Tab-separated table of C-alpha atoms in Angstrom:
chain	number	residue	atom	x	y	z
A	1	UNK	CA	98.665	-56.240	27.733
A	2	UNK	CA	98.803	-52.755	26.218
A	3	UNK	CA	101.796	-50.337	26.966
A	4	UNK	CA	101.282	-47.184	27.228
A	5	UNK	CA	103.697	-44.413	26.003
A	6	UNK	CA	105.297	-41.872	28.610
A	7	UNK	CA	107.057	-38.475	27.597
A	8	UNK	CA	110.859	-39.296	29.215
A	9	UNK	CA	110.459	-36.104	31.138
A	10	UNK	CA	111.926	-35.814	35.089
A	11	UNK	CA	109.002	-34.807	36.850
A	12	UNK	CA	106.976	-37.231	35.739
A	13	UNK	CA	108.978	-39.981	36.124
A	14	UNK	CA	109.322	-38.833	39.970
A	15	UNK	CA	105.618	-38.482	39.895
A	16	UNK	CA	104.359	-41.901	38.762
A	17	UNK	CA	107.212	-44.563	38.609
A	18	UNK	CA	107.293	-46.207	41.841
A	19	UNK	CA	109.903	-47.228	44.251
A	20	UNK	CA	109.962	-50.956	43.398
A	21	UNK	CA	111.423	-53.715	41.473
A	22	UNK	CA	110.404	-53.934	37.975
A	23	UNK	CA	111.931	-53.320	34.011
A	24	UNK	CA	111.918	-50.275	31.978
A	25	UNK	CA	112.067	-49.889	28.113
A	26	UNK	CA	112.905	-46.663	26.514
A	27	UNK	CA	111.067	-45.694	22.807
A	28	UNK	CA	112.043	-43.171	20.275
A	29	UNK	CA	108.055	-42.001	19.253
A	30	UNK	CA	106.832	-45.496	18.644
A	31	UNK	CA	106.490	-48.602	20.781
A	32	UNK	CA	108.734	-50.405	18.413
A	33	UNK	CA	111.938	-50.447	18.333
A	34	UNK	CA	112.457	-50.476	21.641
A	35	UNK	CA	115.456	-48.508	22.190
A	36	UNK	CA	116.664	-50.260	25.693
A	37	UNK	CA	115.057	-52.564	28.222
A	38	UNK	CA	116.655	-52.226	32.026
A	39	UNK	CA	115.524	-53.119	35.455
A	40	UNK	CA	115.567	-51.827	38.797
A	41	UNK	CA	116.627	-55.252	40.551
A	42	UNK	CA	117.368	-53.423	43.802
A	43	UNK	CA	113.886	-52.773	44.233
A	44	UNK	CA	114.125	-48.935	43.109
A	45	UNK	CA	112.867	-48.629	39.765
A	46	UNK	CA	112.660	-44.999	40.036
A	47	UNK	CA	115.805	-44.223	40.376
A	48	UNK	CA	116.905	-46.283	37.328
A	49	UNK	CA	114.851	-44.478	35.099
A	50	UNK	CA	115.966	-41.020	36.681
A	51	UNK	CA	119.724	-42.579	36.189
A	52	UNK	CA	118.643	-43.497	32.301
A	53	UNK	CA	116.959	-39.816	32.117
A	54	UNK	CA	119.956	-38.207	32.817
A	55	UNK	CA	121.952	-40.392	30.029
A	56	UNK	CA	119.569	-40.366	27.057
A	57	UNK	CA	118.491	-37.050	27.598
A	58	UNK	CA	119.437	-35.808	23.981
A	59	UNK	CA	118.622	-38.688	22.236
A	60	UNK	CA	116.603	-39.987	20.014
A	61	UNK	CA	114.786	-41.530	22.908
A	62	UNK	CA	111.740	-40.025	23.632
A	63	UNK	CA	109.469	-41.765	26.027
A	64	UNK	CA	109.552	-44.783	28.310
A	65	UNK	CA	106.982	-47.614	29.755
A	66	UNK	CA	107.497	-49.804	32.765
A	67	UNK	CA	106.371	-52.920	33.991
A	68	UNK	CA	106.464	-53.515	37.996
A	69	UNK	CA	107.616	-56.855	39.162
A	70	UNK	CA	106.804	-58.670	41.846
A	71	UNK	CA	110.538	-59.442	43.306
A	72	UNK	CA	113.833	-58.521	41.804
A	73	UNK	CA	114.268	-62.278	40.508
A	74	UNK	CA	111.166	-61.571	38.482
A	75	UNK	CA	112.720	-57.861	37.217
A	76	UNK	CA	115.909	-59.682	36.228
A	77	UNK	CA	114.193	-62.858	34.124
A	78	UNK	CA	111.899	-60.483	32.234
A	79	UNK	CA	114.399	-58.236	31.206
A	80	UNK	CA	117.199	-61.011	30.162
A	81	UNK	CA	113.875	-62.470	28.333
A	82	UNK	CA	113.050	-59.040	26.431
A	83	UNK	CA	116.237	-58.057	25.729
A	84	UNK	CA	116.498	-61.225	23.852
A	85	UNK	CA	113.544	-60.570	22.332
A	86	UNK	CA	113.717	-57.272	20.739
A	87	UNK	CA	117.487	-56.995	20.427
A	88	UNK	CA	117.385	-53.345	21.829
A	89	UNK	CA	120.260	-50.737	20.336
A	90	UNK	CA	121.548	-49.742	23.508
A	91	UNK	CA	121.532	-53.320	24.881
A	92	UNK	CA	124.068	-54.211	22.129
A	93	UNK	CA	126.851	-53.247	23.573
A	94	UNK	CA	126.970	-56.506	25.912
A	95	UNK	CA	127.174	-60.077	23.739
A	96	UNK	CA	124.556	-62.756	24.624
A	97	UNK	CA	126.978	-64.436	26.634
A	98	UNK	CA	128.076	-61.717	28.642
A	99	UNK	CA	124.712	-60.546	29.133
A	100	UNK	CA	123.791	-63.721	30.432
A	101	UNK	CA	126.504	-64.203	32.548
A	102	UNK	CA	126.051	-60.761	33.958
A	103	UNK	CA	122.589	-61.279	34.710
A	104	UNK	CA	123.380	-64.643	36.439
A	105	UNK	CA	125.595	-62.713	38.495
A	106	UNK	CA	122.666	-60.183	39.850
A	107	UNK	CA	120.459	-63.317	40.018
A	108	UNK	CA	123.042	-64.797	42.620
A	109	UNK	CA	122.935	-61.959	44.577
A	110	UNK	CA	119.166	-61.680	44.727
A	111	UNK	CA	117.780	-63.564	48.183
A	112	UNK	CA	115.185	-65.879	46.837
A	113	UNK	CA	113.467	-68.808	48.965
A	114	UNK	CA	113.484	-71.120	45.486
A	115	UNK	CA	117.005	-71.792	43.946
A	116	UNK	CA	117.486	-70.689	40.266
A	117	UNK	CA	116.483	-73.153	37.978
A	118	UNK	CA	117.514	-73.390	34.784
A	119	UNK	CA	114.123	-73.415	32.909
A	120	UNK	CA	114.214	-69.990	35.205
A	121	UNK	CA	116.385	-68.983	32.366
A	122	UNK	CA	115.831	-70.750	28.831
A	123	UNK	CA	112.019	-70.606	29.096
């Protein structure tokens, strides 16, 4: 899968980021690090990246890529899973635990015909 770079600019995140679940990740002017990974698990994605715009502004973060999920359970196991991974700067304000716990919270919420597993998880 290749990623591809977006300017963090406004317009065009109202122009091409759609209205649906999926998980964000904001870049200084490289892929790597990536900066933060979030999700849009109410099935808005838009508007979390507009909400994000607004807060990184005048940062150091300079562009963005998205990935569109297929339900907000997927949104919210990808981006537990990446920000795992790649230990994102401002992700680190949240422990593992916490995280975790916080995302089981959303997860709860989330209307799923499958109950969460725990290899759902710890994959």
């Amino acid at each position: 899968m290749q990623t591809l770079l977006i300017p963090l600019n406004k317009t065009i995140i109202k122009d091409i980021v759609p209205d649906s679940a999926g998980v964000f990740y904001l870049h200084g002017a490289s892929i790597f690090p990536i900066m933060k990974v979030g999700m849009a698990h109410d099935g808005n994605l838009r508007e979390r990246l507009l909400e994000e715009y607004d807060e990184f502004e005048r940062s150091e973060v300079t562009h963005f890529s998205f990935m569109i999920c297929s339900s907000d359970r997927e949104a919210i196991l990808i981006a537990e899973r990446e920000i795992e991974l790649y230990e994102p700067r401002y992700n680190s304000e949240q422990s593992p635990r916490k995280k975790r716990q916080s995302l089981l919270t959303m997860l709860t919420r989330v209307t799923e015909t499958r109950p969460l597993q725990v290899s759902d998880i710890y994959s």
